[in-house]
Short mmCIF file of N, CA and C in Angstrom, two decimals:
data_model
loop_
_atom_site.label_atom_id
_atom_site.label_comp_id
_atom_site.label_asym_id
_atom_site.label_seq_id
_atom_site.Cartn_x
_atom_site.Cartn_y
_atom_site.Cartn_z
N UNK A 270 0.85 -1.17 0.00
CA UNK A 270 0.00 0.00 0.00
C UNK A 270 0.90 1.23 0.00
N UNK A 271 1.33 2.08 -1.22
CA UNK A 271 1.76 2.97 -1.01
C UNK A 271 0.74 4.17 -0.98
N UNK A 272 1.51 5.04 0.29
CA UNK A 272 0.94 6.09 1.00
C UNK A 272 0.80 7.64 0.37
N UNK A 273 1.51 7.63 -0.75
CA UNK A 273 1.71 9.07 -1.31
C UNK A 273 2.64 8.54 -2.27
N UNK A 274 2.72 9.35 -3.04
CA UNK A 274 3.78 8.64 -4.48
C UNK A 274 5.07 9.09 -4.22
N UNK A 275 6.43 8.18 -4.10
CA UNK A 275 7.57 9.02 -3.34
C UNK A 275 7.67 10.72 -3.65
N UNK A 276 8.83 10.98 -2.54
CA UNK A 276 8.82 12.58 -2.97
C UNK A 276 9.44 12.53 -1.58
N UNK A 277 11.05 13.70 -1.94
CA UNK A 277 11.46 13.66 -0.83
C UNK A 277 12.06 15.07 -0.65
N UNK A 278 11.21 16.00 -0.69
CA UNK A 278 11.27 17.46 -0.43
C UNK A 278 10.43 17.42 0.83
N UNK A 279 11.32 18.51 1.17
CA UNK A 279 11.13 19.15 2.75
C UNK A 279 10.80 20.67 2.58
N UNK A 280 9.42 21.08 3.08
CA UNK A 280 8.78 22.37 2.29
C UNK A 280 8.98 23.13 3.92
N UNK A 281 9.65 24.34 3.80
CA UNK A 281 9.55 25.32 5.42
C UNK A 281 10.18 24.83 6.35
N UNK A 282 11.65 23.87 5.76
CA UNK A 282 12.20 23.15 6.69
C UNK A 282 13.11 24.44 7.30
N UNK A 283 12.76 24.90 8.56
CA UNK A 283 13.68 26.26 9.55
C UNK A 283 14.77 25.43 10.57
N UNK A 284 14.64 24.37 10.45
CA UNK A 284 15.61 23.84 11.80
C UNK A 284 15.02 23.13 12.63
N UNK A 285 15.43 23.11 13.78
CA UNK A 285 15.09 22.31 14.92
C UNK A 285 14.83 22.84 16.30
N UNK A 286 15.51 23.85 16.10
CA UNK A 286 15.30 25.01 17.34
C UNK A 286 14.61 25.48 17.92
N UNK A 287 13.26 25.93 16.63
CA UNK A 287 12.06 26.73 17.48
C UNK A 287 11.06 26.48 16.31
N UNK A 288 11.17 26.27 15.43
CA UNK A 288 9.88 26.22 14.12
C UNK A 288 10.02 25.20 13.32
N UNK A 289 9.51 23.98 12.58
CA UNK A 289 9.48 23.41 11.40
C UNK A 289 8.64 22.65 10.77
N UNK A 290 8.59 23.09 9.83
CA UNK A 290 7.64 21.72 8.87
C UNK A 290 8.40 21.52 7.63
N UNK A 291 7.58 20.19 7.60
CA UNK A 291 8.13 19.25 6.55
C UNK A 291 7.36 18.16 6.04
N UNK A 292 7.82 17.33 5.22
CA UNK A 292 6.81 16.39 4.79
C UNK A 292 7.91 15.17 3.68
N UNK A 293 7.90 14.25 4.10
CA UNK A 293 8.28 13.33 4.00
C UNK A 293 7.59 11.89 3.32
N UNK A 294 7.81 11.81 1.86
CA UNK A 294 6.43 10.71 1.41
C UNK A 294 6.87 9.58 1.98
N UNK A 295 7.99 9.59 1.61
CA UNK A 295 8.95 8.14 1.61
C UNK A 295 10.51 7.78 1.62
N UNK A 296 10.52 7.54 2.79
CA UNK A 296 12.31 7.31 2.73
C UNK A 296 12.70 6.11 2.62
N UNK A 297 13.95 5.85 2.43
CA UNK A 297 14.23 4.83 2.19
C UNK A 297 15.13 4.34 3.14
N UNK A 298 15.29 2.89 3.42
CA UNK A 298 17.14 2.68 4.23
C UNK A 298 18.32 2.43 2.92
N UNK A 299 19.10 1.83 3.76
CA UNK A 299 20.26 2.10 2.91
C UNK A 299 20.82 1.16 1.34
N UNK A 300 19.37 0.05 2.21
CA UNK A 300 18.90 -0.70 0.08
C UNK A 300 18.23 -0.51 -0.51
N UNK A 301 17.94 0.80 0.36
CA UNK A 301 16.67 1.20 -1.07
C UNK A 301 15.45 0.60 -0.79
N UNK A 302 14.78 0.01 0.31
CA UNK A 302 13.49 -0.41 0.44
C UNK A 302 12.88 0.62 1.12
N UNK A 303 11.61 0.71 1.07
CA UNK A 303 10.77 2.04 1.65
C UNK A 303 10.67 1.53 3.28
N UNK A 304 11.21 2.34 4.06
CA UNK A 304 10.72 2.25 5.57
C UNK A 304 9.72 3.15 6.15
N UNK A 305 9.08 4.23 5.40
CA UNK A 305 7.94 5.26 5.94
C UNK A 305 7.13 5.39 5.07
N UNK A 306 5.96 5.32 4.96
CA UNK A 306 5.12 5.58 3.94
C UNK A 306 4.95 6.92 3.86
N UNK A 307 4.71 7.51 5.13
CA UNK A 307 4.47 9.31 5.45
C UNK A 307 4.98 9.81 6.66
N UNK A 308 5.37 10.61 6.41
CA UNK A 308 5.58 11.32 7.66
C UNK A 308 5.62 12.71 7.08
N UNK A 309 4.02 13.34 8.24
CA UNK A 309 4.30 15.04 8.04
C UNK A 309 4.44 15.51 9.42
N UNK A 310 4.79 17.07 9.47
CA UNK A 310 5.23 17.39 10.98
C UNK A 310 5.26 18.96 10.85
N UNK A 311 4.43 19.39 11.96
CA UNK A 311 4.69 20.64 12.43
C UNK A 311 5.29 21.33 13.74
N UNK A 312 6.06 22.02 14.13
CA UNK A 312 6.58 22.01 15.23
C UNK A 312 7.13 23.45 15.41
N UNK A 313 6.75 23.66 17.00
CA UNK A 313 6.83 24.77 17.45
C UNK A 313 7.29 24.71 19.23
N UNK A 314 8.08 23.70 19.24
CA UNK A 314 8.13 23.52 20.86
C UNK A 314 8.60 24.59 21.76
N UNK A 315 7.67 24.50 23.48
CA UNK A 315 7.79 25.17 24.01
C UNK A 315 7.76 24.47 25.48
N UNK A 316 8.41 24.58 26.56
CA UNK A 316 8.41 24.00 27.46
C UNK A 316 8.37 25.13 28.98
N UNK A 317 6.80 24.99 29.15
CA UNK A 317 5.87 26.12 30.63
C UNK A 317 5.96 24.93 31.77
N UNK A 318 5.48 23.45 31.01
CA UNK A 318 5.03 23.10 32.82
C UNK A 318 3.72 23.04 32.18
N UNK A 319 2.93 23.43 31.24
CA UNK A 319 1.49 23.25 30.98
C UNK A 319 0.74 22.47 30.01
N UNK A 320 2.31 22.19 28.89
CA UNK A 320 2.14 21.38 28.11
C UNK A 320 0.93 19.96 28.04
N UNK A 321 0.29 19.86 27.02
CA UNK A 321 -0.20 18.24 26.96
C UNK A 321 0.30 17.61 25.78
N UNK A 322 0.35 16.20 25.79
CA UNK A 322 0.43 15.83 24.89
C UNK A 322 -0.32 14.55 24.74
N UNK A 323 -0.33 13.78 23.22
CA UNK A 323 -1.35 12.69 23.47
C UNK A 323 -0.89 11.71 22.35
N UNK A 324 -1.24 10.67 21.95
CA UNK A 324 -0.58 10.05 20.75
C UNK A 324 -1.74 8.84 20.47
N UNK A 325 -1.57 8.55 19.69
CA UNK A 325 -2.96 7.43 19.15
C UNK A 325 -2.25 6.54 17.90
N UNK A 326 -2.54 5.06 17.72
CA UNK A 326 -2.14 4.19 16.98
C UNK A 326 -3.79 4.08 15.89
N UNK A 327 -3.45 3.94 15.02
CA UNK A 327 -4.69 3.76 13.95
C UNK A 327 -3.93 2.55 12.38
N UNK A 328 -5.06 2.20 12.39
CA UNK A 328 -4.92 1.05 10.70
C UNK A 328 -5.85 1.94 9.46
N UNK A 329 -4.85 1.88 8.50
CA UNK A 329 -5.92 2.09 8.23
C UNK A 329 -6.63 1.07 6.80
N UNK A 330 -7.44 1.87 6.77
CA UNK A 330 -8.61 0.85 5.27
C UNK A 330 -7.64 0.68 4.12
N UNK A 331 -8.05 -0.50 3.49
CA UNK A 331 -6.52 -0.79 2.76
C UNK A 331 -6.67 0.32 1.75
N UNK A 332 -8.14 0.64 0.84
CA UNK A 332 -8.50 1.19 -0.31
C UNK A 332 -8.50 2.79 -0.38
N UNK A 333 -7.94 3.25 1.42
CA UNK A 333 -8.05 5.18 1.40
C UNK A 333 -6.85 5.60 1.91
N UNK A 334 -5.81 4.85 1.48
CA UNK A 334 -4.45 5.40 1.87
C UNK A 334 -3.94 6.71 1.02
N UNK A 335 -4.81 6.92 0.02
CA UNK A 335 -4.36 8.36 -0.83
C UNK A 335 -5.18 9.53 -0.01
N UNK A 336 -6.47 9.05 0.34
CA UNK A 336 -7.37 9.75 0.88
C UNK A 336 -6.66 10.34 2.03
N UNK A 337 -6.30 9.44 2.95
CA UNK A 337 -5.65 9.77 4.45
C UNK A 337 -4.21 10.80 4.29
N UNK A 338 -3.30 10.13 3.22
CA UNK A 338 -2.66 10.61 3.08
C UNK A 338 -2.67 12.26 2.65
N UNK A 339 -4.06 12.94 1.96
CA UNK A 339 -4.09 14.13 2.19
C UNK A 339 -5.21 14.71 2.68
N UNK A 340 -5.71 13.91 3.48
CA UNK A 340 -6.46 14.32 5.04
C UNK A 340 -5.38 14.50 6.06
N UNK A 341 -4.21 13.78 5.84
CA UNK A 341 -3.04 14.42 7.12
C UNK A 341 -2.71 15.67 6.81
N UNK A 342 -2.29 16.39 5.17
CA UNK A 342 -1.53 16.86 4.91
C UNK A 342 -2.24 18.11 5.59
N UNK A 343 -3.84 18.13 4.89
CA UNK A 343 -4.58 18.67 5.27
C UNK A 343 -4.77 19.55 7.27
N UNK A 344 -4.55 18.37 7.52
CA UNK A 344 -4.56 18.38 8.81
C UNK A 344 -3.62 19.44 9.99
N UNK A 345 -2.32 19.03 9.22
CA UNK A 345 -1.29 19.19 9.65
C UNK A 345 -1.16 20.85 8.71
N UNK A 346 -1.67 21.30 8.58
CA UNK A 346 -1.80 22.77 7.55
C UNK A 346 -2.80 23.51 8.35
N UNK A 347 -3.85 22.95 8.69
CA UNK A 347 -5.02 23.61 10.01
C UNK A 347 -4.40 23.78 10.76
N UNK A 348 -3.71 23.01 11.54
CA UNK A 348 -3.15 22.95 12.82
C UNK A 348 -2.16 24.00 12.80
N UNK A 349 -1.28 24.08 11.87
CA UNK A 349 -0.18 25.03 11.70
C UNK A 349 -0.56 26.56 11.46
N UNK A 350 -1.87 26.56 10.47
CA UNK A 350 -2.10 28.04 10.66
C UNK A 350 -3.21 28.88 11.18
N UNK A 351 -4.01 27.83 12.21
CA UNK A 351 -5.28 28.47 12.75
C UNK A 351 -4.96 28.21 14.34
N UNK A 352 -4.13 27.11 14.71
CA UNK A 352 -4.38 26.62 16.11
C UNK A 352 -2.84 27.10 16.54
N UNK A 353 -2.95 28.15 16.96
CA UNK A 353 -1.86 28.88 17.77
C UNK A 353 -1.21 27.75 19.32
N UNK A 354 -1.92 26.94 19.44
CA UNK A 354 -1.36 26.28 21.18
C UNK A 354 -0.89 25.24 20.46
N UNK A 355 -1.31 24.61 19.00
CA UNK A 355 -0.35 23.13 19.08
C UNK A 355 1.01 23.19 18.53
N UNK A 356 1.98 22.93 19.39
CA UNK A 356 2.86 22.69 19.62
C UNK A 356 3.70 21.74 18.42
N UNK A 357 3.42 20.62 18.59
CA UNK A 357 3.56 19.33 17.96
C UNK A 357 2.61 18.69 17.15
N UNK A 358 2.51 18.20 15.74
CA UNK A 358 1.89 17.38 15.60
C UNK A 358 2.87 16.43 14.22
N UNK A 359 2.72 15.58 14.74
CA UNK A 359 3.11 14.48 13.60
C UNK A 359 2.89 12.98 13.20
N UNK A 360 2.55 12.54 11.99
CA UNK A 360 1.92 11.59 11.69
C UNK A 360 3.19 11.02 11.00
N UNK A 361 3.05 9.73 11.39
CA UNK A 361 3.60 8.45 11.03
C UNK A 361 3.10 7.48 10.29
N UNK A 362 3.65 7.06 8.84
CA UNK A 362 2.95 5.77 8.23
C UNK A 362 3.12 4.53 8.02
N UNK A 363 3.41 4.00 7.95
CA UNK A 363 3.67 2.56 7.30
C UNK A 363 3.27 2.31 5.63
N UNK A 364 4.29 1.78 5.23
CA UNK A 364 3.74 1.29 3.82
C UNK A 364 2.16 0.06 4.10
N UNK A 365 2.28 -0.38 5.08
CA UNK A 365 1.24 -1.76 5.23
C UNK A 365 0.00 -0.73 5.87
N UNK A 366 -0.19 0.53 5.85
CA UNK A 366 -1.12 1.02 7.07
C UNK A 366 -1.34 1.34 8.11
N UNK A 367 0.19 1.66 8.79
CA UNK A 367 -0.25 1.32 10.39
C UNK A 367 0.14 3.00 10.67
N UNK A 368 -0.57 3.54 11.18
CA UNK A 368 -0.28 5.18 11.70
C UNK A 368 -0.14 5.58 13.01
N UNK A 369 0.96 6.15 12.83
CA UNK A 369 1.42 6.48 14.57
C UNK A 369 1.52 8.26 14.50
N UNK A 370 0.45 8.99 15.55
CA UNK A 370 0.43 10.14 15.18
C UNK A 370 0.47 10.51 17.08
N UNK A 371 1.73 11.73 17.03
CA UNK A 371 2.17 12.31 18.06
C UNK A 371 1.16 14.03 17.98
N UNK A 372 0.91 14.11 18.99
CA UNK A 372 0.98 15.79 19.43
C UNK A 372 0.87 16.55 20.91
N UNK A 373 1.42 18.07 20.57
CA UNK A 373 2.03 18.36 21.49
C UNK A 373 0.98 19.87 21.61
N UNK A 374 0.55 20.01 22.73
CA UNK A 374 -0.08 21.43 22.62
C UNK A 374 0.35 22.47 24.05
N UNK A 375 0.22 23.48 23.73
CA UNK A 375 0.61 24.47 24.74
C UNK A 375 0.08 24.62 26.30
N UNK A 376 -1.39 23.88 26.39
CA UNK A 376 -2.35 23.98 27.55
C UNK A 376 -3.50 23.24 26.94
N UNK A 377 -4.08 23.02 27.80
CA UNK A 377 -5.58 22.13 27.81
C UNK A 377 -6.72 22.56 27.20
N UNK A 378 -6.49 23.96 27.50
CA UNK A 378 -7.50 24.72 26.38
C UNK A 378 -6.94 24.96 25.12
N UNK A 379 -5.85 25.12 24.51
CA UNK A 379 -5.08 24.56 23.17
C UNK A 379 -5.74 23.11 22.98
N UNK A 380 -5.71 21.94 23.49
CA UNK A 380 -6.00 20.51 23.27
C UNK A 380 -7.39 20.39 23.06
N UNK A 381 -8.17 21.45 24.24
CA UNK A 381 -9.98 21.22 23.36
C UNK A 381 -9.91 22.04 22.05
N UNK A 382 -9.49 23.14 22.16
CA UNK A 382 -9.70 23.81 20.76
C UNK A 382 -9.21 22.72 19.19
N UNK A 383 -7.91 22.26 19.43
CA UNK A 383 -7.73 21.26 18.35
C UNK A 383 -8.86 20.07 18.58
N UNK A 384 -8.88 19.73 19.76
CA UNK A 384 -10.50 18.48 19.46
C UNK A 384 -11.78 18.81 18.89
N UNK A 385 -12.28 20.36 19.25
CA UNK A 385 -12.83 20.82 18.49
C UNK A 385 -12.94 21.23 16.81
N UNK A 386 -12.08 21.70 16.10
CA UNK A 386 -11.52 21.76 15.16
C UNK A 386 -11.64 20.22 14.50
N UNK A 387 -10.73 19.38 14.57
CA UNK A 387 -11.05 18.12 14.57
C UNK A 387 -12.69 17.78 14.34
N UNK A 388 -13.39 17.67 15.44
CA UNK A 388 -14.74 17.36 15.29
C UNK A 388 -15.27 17.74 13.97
N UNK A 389 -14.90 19.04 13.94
CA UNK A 389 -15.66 19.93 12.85
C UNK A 389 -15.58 20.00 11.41
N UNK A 390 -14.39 19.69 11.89
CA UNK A 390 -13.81 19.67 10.27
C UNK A 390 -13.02 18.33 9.60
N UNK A 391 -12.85 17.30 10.63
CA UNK A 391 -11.72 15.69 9.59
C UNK A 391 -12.34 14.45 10.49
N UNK A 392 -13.05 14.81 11.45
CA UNK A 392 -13.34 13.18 12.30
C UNK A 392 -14.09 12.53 10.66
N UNK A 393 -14.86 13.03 9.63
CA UNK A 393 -16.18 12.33 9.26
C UNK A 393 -15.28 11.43 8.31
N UNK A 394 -14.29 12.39 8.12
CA UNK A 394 -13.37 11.77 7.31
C UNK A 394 -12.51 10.62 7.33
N UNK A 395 -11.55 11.15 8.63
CA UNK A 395 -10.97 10.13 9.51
C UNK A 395 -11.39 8.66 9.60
N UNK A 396 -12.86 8.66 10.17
CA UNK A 396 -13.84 7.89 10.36
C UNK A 396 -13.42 6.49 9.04
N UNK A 397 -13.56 7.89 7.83
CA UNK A 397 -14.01 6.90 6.62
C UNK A 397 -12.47 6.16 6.25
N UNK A 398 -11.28 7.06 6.63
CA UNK A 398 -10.00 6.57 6.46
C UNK A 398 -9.50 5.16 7.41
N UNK A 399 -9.51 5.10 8.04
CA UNK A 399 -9.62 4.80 9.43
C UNK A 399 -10.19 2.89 9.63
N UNK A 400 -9.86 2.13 9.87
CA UNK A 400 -10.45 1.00 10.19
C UNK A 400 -10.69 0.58 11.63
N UNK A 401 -9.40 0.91 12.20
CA UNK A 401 -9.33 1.15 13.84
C UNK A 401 -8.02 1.76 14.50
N UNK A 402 -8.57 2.43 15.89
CA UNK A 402 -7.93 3.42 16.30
C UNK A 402 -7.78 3.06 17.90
N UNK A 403 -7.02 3.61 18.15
CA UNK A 403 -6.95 3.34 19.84
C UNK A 403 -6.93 4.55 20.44
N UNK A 404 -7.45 4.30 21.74
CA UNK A 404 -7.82 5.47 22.44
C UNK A 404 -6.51 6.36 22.85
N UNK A 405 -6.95 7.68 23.11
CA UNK A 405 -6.00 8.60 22.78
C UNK A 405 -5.29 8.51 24.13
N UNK A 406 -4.02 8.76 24.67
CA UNK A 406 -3.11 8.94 25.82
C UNK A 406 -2.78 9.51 25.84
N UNK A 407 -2.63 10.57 27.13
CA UNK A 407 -2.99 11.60 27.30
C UNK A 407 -1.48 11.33 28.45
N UNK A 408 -0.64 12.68 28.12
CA UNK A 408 0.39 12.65 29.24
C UNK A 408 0.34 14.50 29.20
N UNK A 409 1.14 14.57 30.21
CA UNK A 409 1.10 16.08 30.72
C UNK A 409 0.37 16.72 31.81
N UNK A 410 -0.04 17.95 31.31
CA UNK A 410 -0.39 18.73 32.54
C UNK A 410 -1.93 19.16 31.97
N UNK A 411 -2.88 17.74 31.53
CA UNK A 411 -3.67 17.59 31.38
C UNK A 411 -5.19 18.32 32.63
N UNK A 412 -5.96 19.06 32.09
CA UNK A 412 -7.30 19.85 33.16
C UNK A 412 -8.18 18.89 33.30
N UNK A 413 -9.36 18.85 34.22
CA UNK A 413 -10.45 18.15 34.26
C UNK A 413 -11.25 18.02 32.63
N UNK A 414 -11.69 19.29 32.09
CA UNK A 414 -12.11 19.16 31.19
C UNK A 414 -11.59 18.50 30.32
N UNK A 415 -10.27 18.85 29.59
CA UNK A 415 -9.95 18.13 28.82
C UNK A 415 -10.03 16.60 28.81
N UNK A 416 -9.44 15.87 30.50
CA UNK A 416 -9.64 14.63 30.99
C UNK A 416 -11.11 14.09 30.42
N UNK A 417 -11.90 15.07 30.86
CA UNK A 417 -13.66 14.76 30.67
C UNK A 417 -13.70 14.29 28.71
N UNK A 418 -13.22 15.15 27.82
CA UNK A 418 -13.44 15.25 26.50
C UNK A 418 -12.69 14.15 26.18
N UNK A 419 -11.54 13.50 26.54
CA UNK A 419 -10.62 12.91 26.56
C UNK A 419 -11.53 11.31 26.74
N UNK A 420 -12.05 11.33 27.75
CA UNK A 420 -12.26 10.14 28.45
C UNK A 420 -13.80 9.82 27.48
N UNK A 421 -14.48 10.83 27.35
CA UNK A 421 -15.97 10.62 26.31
C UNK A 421 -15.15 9.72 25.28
N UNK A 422 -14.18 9.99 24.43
CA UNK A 422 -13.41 9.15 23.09
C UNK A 422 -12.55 7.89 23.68
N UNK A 423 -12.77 7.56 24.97
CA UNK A 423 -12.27 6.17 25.39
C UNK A 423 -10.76 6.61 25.97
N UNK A 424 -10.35 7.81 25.90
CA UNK A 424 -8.81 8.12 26.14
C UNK A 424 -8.59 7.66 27.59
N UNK A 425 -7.22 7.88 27.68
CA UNK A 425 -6.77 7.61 29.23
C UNK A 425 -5.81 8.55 29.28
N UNK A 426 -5.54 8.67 30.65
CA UNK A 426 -3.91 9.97 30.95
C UNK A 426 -2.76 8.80 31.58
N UNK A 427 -1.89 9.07 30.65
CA UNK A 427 -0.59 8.37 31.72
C UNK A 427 0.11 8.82 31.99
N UNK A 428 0.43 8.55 33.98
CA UNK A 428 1.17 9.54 34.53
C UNK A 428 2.92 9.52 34.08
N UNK A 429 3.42 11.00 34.55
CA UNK A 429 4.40 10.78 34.45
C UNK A 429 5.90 10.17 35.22
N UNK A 430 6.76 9.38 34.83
CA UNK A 430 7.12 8.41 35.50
C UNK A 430 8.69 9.11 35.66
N UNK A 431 9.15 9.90 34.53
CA UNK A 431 10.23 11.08 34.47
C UNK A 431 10.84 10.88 33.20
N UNK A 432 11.52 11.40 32.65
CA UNK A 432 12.45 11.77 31.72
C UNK A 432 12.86 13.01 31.69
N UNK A 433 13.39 13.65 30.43
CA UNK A 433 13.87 14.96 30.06
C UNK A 433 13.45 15.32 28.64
N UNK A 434 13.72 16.78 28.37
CA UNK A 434 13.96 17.12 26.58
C UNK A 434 15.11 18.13 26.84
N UNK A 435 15.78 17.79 25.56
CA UNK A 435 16.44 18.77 25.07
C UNK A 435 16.13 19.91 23.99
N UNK A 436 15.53 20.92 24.92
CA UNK A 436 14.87 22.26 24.15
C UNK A 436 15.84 23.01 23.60
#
């Protein structure tokens, strides 16, 4: 199942420091077999102490991998120029379907506003891309509400146990 037709330009790539996007159809390893089907990414990290973040595993339908593939792109273009709190977002593909999608938002009211957004504008879609999904996990400095909106979609919060970043 290929995910996007290769292509290996990086569009607004600024660094690593404080801003970037990019988009990634397909890379390869070092024989030349495809190891990513997609990967897009927006990023703006910031580290308060208020941060959330959440991540979700999804399959998807064998027959809407073009579809999904620019329902992310899509996605990841909302997020970047309407939703000022998210932080992070990035989607992961598999050539076979399997999607691993990270994000990172500024505060809890950043995280409903993108769930909102979401609702409104790519779940119907999603839905149709989508075969199955797992509930969303929720780490950070997650609010009641959000917990509440969180927990309606089956999510859970997992606490934190420690690590670091290098900002």
């Amino acid at each position: 199942m290929a995910l996007m037709p290769k292509m290996r330009e990086r569009h607004g790539h600024r660094g690593r420091a404080s801003e970037e996007s990019s988009v990634c159809a397909c890379a390869q390893d070092r024989q030349g077999r495809d190891v990513v089907g997609m990967y897009l990414r927006c990023c703006r990290v910031q580290d308060t102490g208020l941060e959330v973040m959440w991540t979700t595993l999804a399959t998807l339908r064998s027959s809407m991998a073009d579809e999904f593939s620019q329902l992310c792109i899509e996605m990841v273009g909302a997020a970047r120029s309407r939703e000022g709190g998210t932080q992070l977002f990035e989607v992961f593909a598999s050539a076979d379907g399997q999607v691993q999608m990270f994000e990172r938002f500024d505060s809890s009211a950043a995280a409903l506003e993108h769930l909102s957004f979401f609702d409104c504008d790519f779940a119907h879609r999603w839905d149709s891309c989508v075969e199955a999904c797992s509930p969303l996990r929720v780490c950070g400095a997650a609010d009641e509400a959000l917990m509440a909106a969180v927990a309606a979609r089956g999510g859970v919060r997992l606490p934190r146990l420690g690590g670091f970043a290098h900002i």
